[in-house]
PDB file of C-alpha atoms in Angstrom:
ATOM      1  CA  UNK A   1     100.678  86.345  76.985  1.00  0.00           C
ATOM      2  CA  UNK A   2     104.250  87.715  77.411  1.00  0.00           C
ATOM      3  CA  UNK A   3     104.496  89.215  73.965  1.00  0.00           C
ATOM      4  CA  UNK A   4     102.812  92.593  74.628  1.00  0.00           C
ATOM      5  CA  UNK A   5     103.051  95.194  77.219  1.00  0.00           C
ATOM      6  CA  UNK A   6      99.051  95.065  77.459  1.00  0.00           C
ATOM      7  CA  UNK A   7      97.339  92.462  76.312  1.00  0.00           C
ATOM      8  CA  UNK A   8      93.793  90.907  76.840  1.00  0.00           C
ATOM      9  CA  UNK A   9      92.941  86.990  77.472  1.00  0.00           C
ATOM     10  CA  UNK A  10      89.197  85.934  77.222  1.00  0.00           C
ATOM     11  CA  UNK A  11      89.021  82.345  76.547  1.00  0.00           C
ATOM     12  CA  UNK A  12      85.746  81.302  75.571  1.00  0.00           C
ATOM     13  CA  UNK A  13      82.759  83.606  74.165  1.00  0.00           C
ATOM     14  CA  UNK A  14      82.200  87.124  76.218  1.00  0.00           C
ATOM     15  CA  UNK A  15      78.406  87.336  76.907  1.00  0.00           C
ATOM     16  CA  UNK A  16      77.531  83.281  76.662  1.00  0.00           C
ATOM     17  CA  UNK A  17      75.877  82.957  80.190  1.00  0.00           C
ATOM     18  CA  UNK A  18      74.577  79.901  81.424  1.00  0.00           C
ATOM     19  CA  UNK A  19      72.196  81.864  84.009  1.00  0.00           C
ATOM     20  CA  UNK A  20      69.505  84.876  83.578  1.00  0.00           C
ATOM     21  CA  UNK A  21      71.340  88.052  85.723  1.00  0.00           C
ATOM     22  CA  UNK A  22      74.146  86.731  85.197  1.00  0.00           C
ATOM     23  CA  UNK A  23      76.662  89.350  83.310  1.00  0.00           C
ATOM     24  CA  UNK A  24      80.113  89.041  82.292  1.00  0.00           C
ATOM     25  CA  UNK A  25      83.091  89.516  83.600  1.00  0.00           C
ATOM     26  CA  UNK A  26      84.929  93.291  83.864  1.00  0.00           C
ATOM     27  CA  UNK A  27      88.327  92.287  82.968  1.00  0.00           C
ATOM     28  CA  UNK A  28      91.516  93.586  84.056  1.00  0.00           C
ATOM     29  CA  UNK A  29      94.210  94.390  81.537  1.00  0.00           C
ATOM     30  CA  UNK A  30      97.193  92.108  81.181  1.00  0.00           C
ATOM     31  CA  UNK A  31     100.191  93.569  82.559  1.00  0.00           C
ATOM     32  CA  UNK A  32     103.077  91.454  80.777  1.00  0.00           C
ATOM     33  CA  UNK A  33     106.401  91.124  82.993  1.00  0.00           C
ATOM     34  CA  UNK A  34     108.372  88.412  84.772  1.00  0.00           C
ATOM     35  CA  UNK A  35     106.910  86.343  87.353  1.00  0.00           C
ATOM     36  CA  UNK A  36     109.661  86.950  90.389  1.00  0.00           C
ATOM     37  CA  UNK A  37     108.833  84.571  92.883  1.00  0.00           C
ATOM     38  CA  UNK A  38     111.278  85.058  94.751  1.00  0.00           C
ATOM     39  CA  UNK A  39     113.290  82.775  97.556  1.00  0.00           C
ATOM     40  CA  UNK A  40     110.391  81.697  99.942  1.00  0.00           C
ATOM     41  CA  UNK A  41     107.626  81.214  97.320  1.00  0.00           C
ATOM     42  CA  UNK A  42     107.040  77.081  97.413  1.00  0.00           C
ATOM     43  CA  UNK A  43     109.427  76.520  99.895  1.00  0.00           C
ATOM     44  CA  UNK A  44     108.622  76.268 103.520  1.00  0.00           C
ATOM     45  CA  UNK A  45     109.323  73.976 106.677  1.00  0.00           C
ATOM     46  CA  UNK A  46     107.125  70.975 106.498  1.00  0.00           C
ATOM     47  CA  UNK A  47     105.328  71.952 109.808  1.00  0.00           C
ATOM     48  CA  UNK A  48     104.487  75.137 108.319  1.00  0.00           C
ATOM     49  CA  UNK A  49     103.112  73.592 105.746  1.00  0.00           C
ATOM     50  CA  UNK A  50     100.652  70.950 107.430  1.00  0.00           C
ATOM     51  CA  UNK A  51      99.155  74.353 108.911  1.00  0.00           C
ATOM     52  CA  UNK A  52      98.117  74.901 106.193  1.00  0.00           C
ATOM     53  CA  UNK A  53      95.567  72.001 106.743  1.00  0.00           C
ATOM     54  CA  UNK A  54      93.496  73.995 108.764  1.00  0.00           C
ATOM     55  CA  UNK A  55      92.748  76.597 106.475  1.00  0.00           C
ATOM     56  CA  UNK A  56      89.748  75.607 104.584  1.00  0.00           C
ATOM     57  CA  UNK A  57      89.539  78.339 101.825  1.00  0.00           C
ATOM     58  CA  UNK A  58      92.114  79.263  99.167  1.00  0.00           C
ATOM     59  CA  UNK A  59      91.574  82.959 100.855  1.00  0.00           C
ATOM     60  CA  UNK A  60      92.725  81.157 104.506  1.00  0.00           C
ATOM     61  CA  UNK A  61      95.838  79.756 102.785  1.00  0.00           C
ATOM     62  CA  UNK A  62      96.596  83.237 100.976  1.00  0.00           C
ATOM     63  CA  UNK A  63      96.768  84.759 104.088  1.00  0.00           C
ATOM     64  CA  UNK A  64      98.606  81.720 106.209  1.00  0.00           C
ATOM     65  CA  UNK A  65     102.024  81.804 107.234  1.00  0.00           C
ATOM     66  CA  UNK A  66     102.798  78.936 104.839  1.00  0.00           C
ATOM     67  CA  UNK A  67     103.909  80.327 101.790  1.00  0.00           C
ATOM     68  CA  UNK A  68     103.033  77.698  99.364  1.00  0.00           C
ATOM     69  CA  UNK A  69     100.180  76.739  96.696  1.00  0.00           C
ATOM     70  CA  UNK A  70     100.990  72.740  97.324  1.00  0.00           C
ATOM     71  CA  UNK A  71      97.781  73.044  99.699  1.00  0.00           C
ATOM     72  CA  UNK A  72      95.122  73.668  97.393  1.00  0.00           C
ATOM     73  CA  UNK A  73      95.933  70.329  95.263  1.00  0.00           C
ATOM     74  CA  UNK A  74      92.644  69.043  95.869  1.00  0.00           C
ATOM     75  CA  UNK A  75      91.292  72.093  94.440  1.00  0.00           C
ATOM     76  CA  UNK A  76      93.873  72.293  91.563  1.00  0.00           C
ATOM     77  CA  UNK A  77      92.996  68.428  90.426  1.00  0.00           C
ATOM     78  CA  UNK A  78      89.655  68.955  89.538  1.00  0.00           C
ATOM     79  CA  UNK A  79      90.833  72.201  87.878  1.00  0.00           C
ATOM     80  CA  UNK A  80      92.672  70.120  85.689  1.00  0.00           C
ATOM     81  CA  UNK A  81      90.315  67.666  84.659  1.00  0.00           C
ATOM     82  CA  UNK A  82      87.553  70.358  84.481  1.00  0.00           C
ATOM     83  CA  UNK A  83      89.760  71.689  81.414  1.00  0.00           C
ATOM     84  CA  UNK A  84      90.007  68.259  79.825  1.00  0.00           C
ATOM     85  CA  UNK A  85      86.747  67.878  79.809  1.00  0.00           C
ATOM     86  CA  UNK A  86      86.355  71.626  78.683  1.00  0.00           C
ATOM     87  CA  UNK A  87      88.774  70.178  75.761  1.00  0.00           C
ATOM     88  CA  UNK A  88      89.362  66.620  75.522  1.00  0.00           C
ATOM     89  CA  UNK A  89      92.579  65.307  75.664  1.00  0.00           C
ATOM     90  CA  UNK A  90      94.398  68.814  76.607  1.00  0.00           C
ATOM     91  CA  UNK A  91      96.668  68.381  79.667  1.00  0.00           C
ATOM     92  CA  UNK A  92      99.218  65.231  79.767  1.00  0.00           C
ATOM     93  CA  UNK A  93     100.420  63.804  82.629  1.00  0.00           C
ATOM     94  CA  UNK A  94     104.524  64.205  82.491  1.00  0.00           C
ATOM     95  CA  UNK A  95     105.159  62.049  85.601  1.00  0.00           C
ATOM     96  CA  UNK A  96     106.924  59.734  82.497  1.00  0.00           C
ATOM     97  CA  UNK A  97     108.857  62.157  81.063  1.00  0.00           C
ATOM     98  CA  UNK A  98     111.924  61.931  83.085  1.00  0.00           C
ATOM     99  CA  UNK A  99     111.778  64.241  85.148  1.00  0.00           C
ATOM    100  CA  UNK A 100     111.767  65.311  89.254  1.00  0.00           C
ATOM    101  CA  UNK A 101     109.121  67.497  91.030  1.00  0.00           C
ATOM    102  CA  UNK A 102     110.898  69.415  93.114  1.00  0.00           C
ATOM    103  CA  UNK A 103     107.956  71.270  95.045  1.00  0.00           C
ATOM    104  CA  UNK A 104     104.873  70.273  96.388  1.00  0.00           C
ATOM    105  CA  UNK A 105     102.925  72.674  94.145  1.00  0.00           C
ATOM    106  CA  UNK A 106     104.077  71.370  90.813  1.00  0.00           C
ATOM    107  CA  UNK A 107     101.357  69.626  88.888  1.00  0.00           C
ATOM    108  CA  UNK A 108     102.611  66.967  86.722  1.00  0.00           C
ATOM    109  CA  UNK A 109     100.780  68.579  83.529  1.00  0.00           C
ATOM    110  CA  UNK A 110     101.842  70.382  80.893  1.00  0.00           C
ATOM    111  CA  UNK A 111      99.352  70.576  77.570  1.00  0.00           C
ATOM    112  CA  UNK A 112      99.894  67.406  75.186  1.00  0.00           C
ATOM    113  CA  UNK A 113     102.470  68.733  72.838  1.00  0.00           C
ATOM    114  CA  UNK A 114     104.407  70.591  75.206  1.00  0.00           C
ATOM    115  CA  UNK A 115     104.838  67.324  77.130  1.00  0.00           C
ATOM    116  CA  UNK A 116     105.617  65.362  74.121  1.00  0.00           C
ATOM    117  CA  UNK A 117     108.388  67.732  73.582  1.00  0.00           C
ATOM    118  CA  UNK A 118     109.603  67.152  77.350  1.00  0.00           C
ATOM    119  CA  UNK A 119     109.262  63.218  76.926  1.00  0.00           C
ATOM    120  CA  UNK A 120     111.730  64.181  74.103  1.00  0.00           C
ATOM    121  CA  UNK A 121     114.147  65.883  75.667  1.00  0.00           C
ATOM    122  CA  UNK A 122     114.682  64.114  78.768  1.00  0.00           C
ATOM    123  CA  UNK A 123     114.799  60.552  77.142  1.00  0.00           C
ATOM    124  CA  UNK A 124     118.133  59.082  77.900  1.00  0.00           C
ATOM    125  CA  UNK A 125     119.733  61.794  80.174  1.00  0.00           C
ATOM    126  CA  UNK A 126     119.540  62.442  83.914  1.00  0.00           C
ATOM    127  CA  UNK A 127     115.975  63.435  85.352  1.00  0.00           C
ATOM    128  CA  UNK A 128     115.120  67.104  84.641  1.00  0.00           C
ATOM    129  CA  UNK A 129     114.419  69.043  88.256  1.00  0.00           C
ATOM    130  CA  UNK A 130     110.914  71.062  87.450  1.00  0.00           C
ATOM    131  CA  UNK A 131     109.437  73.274  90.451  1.00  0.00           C
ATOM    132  CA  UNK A 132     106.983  75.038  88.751  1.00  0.00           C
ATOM    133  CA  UNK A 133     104.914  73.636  85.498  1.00  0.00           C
ATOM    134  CA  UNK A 134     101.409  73.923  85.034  1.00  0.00           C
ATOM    135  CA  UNK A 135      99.852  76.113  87.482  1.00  0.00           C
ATOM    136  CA  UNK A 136      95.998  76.337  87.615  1.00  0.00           C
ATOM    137  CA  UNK A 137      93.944  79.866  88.045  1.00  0.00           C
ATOM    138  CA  UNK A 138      93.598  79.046  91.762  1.00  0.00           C
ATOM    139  CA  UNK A 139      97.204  78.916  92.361  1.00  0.00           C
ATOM    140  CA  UNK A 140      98.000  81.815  90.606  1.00  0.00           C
ATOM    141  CA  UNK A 141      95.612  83.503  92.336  1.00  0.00           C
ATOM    142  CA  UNK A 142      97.421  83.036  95.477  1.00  0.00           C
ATOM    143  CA  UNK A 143     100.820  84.220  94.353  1.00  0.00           C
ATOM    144  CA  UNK A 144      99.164  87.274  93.002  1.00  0.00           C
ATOM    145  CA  UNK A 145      97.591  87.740  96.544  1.00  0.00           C
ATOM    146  CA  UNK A 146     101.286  87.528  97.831  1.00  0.00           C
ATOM    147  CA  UNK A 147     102.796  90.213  95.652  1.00  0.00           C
ATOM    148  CA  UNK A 148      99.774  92.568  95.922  1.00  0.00           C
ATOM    149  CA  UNK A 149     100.500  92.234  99.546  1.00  0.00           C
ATOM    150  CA  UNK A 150     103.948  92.071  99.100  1.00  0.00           C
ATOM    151  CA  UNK A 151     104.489  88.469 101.457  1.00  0.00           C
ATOM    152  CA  UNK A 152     106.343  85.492 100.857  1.00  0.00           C
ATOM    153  CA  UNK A 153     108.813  87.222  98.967  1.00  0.00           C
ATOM    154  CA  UNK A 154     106.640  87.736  95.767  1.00  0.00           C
ATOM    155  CA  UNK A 155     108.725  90.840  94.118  1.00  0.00           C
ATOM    156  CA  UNK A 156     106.062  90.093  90.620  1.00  0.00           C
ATOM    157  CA  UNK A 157     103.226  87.712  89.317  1.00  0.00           C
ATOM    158  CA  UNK A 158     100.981  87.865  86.450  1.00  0.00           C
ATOM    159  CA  UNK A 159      96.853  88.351  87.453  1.00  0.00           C
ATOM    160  CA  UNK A 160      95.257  85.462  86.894  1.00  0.00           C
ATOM    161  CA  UNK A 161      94.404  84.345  83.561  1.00  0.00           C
ATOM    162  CA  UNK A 162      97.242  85.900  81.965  1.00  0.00           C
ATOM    163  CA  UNK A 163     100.183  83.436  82.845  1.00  0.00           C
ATOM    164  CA  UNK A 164     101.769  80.729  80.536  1.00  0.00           C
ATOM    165  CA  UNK A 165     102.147  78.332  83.151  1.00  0.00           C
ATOM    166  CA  UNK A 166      98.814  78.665  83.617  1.00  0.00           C
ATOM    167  CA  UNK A 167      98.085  77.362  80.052  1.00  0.00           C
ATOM    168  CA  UNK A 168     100.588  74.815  80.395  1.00  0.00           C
ATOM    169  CA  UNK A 169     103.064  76.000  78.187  1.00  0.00           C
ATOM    170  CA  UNK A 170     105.593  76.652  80.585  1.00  0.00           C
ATOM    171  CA  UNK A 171     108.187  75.614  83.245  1.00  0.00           C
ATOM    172  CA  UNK A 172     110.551  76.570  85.671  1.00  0.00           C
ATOM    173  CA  UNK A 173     113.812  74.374  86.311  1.00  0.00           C
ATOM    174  CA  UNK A 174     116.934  75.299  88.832  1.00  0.00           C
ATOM    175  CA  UNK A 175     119.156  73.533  86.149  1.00  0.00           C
ATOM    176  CA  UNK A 176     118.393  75.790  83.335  1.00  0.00           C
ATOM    177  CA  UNK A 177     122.186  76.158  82.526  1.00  0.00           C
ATOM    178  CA  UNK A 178     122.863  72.837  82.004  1.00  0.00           C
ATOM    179  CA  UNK A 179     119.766  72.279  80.110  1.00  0.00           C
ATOM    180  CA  UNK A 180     119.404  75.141  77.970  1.00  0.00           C
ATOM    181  CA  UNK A 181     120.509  74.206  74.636  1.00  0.00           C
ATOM    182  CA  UNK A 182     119.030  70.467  74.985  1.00  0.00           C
ATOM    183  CA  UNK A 183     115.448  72.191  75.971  1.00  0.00           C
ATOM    184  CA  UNK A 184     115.792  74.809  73.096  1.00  0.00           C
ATOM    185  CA  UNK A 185     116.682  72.210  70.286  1.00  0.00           C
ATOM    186  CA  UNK A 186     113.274  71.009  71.619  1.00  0.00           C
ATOM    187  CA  UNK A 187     110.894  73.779  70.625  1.00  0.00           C
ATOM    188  CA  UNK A 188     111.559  75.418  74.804  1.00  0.00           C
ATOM    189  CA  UNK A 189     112.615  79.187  74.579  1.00  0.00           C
ATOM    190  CA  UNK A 190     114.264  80.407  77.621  1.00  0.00           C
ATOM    191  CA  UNK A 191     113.241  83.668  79.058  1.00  0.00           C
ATOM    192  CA  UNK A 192     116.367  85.136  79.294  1.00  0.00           C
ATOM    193  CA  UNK A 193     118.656  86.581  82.217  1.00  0.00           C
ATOM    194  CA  UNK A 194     115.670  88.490  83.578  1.00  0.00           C
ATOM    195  CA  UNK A 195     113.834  85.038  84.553  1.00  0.00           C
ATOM    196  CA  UNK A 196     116.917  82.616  84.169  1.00  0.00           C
ATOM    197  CA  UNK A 197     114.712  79.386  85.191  1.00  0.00           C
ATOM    198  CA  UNK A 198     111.467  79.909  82.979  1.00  0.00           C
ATOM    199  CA  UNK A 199     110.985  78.440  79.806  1.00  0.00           C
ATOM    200  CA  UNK A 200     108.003  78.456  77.202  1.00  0.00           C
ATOM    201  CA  UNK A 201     107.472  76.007  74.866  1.00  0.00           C
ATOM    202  CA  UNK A 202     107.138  77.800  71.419  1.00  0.00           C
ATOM    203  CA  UNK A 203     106.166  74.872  69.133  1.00  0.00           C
ATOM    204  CA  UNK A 204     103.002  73.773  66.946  1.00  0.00           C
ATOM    205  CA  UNK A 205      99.908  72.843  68.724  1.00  0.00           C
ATOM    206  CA  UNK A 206      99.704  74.758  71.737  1.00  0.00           C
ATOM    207  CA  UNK A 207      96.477  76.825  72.588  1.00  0.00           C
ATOM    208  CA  UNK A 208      95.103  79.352  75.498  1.00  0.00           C
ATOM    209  CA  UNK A 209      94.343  76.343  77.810  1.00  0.00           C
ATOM    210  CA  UNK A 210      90.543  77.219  79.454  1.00  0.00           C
ATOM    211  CA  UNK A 211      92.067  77.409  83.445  1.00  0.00           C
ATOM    212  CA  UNK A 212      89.537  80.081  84.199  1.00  0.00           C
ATOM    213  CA  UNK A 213      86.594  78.621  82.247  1.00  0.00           C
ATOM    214  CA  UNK A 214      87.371  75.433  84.100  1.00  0.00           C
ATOM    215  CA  UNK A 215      86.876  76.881  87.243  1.00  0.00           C
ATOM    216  CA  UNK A 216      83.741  78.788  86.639  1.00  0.00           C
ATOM    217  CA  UNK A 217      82.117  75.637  85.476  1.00  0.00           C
ATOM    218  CA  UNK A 218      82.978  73.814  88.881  1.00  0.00           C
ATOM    219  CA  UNK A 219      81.960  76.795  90.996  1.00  0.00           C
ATOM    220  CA  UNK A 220      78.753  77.279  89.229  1.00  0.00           C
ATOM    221  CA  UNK A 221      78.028  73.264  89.291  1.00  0.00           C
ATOM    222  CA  UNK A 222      78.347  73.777  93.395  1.00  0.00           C
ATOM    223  CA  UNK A 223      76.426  76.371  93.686  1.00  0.00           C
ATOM    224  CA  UNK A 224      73.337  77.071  91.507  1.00  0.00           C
ATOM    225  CA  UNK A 225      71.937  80.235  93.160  1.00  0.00           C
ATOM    226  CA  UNK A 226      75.235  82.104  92.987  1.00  0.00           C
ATOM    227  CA  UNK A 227      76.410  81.520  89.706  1.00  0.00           C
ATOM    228  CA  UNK A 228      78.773  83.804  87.531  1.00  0.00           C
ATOM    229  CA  UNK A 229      79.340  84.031  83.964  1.00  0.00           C
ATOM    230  CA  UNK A 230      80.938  81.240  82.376  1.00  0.00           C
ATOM    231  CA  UNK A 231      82.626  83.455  79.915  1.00  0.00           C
ATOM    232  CA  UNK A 232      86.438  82.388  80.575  1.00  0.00           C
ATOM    233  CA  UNK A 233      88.035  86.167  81.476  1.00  0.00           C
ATOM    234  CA  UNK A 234      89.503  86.494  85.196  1.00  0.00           C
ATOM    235  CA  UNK A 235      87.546  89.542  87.244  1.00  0.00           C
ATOM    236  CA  UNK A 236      86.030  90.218  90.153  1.00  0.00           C
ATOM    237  CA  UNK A 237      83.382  87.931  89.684  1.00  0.00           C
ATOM    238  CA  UNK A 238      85.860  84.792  89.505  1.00  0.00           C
ATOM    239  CA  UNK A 239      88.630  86.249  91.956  1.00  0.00           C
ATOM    240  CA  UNK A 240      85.924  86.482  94.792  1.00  0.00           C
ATOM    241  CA  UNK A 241      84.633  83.056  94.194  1.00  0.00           C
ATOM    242  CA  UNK A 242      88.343  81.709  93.951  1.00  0.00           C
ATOM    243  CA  UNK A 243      89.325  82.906  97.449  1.00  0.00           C
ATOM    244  CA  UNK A 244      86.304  81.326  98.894  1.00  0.00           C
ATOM    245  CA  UNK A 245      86.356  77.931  97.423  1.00  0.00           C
ATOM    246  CA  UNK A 246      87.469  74.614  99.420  1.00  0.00           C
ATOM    247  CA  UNK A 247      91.325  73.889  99.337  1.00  0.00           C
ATOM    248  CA  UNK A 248      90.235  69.783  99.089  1.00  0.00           C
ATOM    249  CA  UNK A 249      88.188  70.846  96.407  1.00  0.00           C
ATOM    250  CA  UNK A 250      84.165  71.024  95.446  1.00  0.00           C
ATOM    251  CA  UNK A 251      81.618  68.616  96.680  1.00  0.00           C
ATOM    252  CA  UNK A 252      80.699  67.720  92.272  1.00  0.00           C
ATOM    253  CA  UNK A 253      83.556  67.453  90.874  1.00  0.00           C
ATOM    254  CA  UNK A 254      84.423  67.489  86.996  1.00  0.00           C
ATOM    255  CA  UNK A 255      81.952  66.679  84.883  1.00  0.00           C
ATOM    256  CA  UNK A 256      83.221  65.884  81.123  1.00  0.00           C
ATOM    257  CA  UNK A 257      80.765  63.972  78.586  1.00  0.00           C
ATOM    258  CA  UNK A 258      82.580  60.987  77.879  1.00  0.00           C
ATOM    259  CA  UNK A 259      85.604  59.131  79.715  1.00  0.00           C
ATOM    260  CA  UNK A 260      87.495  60.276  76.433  1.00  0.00           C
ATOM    261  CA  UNK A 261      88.071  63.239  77.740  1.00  0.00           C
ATOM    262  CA  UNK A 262      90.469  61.665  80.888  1.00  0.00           C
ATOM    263  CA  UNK A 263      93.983  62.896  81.606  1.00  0.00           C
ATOM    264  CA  UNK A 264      96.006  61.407  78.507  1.00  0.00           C
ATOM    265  CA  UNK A 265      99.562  59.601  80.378  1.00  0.00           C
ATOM    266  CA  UNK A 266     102.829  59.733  78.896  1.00  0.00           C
TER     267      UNK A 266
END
């Protein structure tokens, strides 16, 4: 993730398709580096972002003048349940865990341990400001659109796939001064100077979270005759189905095997 230059992230099996024609992804390499998001990324007058509402595509919202991913939570939810049910009992809700959303595009999930770690550190002190936590493939894809195209003040994002938040393993916090040494006597490592608010959690039990694989899986549920490899690697195959799917989210929604497999709560 961000401990080599290049790197590669396939989650799941190259070459397991689900359909006949239908080939695997060609992946793009992992370019490491941190994610400057700049000023305007998230935040926006609240006008500009009910606009937002008429954009039906994740592609229409890239390219609105609304410069946040908060739109596309229909879309994200059944992201995140798609990967519970991919693995059961992944992603914790960390609404309980002390701590303040601070943007509309922060998803109150981080994977199981990570969150049990947060539930930790927060008990007993003053709510911990979060505006950026788990992030799925969909909204990553967006900020990537916005630093390709260098708008909404975007100076650097990982491609999608590649980025710890999107496994769940990471957050950003505004108070990451006063927080520091509490987080890091919790298993968080902060980035550093270079991305003051971002922090990773570094402890036993976390795991490449299956964002990507999650998202194939709905896509290919909702549409049958244009499937793509469910494989779990990011390329063009996924990115062009990403930009066209509906901000509100598919039609079939998750599908896990048993109601085990539901959001655990903190």
């Amino acid at each position: 993730m961000r401990s080599s230059a290049i790197s590669w992230k396939v989650l799941g099996s190259l070459g397991i398709l689900l359909a006949a024609g239908c080939g695997p992804e060609q992946l793009e390499p992992e370019v490491d580096g941190v994610e400057n998001l700049g000023p305007y990324a998230e935040q926006m007058p609240w006008e500009e972002y009910m606009a937002t509402a008429s954009m039906d595509t994740v592609e229409g919202v890239a390219a609105s003048s609304a410069c946040t991913t908060g739109s596309i939570l229909g879309l994200s939810k059944q992201i995140v349940a798609e990967m519970n049910c991919v693995r059961s009992g992944l992603m914790s809700d960390i609404s309980g865990a002390n701590v303040t959303l601070t943007s509309s595009a922060a998803l109150p999930y981080l994977q199981n341990p990570a969150a049990q770690a947060l539930r930790a550190a927060t008990a007993g002190r003053s709510a911990l400001p979060l505006n950026s936590t788990l992030r799925t493939v969909a909204q990553q894809w967006i900020l990537y659109n916005w630093y390709q195209t260098g708008r909404c003040g975007v100076a650097l994002a990982a491609k999608p796939g590649s980025s710890n938040h999107e496994d769940g393993l990471a957050f950003d916090t505004s108070a990451y001064s006063s927080w520091k040494s509490i987080l890091q006597s919790h298993s968080f490592s902060w980035f550093g100077s270079s991305d003051v608010v971002h922090f990773d959690y570094t402890g036993a039990g976390g795991v490449d979270a299956p964002s990507v694989l999650a998202f194939q899986r709905l896509w290919n549920r909702n549409h049958p005759s244009d499937r793509i490899a469910e494989d779990g690697a990011y390329g063009p195959q996924t990115g062009a189905r990403i930009d066209r799917s509906p901000i509100a989210g598919f039609p079939i929604g998750p599908s896990c095997a048993s109601a085990a497999t539901a959001l655990t709560t903190l």
